[in-house]
């Protein structure tokens, strides 16, 4: 990236909007650098940024400058509820979130793991991490990407169109399947922001069972399902990428870069359609009735560098009219590009003008980030990021109004750096304030009644530690949120934990939101800190009775694909001059085959069935010299294929401590020299 500071001698004065945005960035830098803001930054230079419905002036920034100062100074001390905060720091909790030993949590929480490429399962309210589910990369702990079935999942999600293939993923937005607007416990989808990929986790087994590499896309960012019955799963292409990217594209021709909004079939995981749009896309959500999908975005300017990307003072919330999109597909308006039908939904396309545009572009303040539909399905919100407001669009008005801006019915001013919004089902929105390090709780109906840009709808704020990205309240994406807990996913933990070196954990905080009180916090109460491995972005919670995984495998689920190998049927079968099939059962504390012999150069397939039927008795099969590492849960069968190219005797052993004779639990692979 080139130097973004203009040279005063050559460049014209930056326009006011651009200047303001730079000031925002400078503030952010200060906050992150943990230094005091300069004292002499108090001259009123009359800068204003005109945003729809409000004018943000220099004085407003000074006010938040003061707030940043407070947060910054608190960052260095042990915060006990004094000072400029809300009196809700360490140890202030009176709400019991502890789950006693042996008792169960009320909610499943599914966390994205960011560039760890995984999904994590966390119990709420205890915040205990229960499991990690590898998605976009191999994992030795559970043998993911080591057996043929999960290798195939990774291969399928493969390296189409990329130079290096996909070595890892960046998971951001976990999203649960719905029936009738409620979680049905079947699937969870998760995006890959590194590449244009979308993965599915089968919640019967808590295992990734499909990855789709979406054409015409880099950085699948936003991820959502079409409520109420998961008609589509949406993957939002964030980056604008040259299509085709084969060296023939003029790098400076903005028109040859694409960003697409993709709809996948939830069962086949195939791309059903894509809509190409103007500008970059960001986050997504859908309405509650199956008519609309929404996405925020940035860089309406379609620039290549940050100066240009932040030039204008507006961006758009895009509203995708599902019926109009399906009608355009039926009318043959799509062009097939790289194997998928693509509709042109750019702002100047014929498909976005006329009486039934497939995409409505609703102007918002610059760089809206979070895209969240509230539980009643009346409003979709875009959280400001660079504007201190949340923009509320009344969904039913989108088609009625002549000027798309008239669909904006509220714009509460919530604080600095609003990123994401969640809901309690009692008429409140909760928005993270990245720059203020707070959560603002606001009243949805008051926000519609109040003047745009008014702070009045805010009923309370609470300090969080520090710089929150997403937040999520329990079951907030259903039509009937439970409204008792909220988790904020804070990007920085700074001094909250004993030091573990320069790469700090993130800090996920649990906040009780069950009480609406007329206090500074509006009843929100901070109850727990929870250090986490980098870097979750979002999470989603379902009541525990809505998720019912199997505790052992059901062999019917793989009948016809893999043999269920019994002790009696454990055997070695030569299938060709250079191919051998090895079948073995496994149980405490022995393999069906205590040894097996193959020949140098054979292609060997080992099929292992765990014949135990007691839950939690898992066995492994490891042959390190051949990089074999299987995990086999009760009643499951896993296979692996490799070439036995080095003669010798190799121990095959169990990786799970499964019984008192676990250490003795062995088999031997004997590879005979081929003469
Ligand atoms: S994004 Cu990470 S903080 Cu990927 Cu939902 Cu907003
Ligand atoms: Cu089976 Cu250890």
PDB file of N, CA and C and ligand atoms in Angstrom, residues 618-619 654 656-658 662 665, ligand 2:
ATOM      1  N   UNK A 618     -13.862 -43.898  22.184  1.00  0.00           N
ATOM      2  CA  UNK A 618     -13.336 -43.623  20.852  1.00  0.00           C
ATOM      3  C   UNK A 618     -11.978 -44.309  20.735  1.00  0.00           C
ATOM      4  N   UNK A 619     -11.689 -44.824  19.571  1.00  0.00           N
ATOM      5  CA  UNK A 619     -10.369 -45.408  19.340  1.00  0.00           C
ATOM      6  C   UNK A 619      -9.704 -44.711  18.166  1.00  0.00           C
ATOM      7  N   UNK A 654      -3.367 -47.103  19.077  1.00  0.00           N
ATOM      8  CA  UNK A 654      -4.568 -46.314  19.372  1.00  0.00           C
ATOM      9  C   UNK A 654      -4.165 -44.990  20.019  1.00  0.00           C
ATOM     10  N   UNK A 656      -6.376 -42.731  21.457  1.00  0.00           N
ATOM     11  CA  UNK A 656      -7.254 -42.306  22.568  1.00  0.00           C
ATOM     12  C   UNK A 656      -7.003 -43.179  23.788  1.00  0.00           C
ATOM     13  N   UNK A 657      -6.879 -42.583  24.965  1.00  0.00           N
ATOM     14  CA  UNK A 657      -6.672 -43.378  26.175  1.00  0.00           C
ATOM     15  C   UNK A 657      -7.998 -44.026  26.551  1.00  0.00           C
ATOM     16  N   UNK A 658      -8.196 -45.251  26.069  1.00  0.00           N
ATOM     17  CA  UNK A 658      -9.541 -45.824  26.072  1.00  0.00           C
ATOM     18  C   UNK A 658      -9.773 -46.842  27.167  1.00  0.00           C
ATOM     19  N   UNK A 662      -4.887 -49.563  27.317  1.00  0.00           N
ATOM     20  CA  UNK A 662      -4.712 -48.716  26.130  1.00  0.00           C
ATOM     21  C   UNK A 662      -3.285 -48.771  25.586  1.00  0.00           C
ATOM     22  N   UNK A 665      -2.504 -51.646  23.447  1.00  0.00           N
ATOM     23  CA  UNK A 665      -3.431 -51.828  22.336  1.00  0.00           C
ATOM     24  C   UNK A 665      -2.715 -51.561  21.008  1.00  0.00           C
TER      25      UNK A 665
HETATM   26 CU1  LIG B   2      -8.318 -47.601  22.007  1.00  0.00          CU
HETATM   27 CU2  LIG B   2      -6.678 -46.621  23.227  1.00  0.00          CU
END
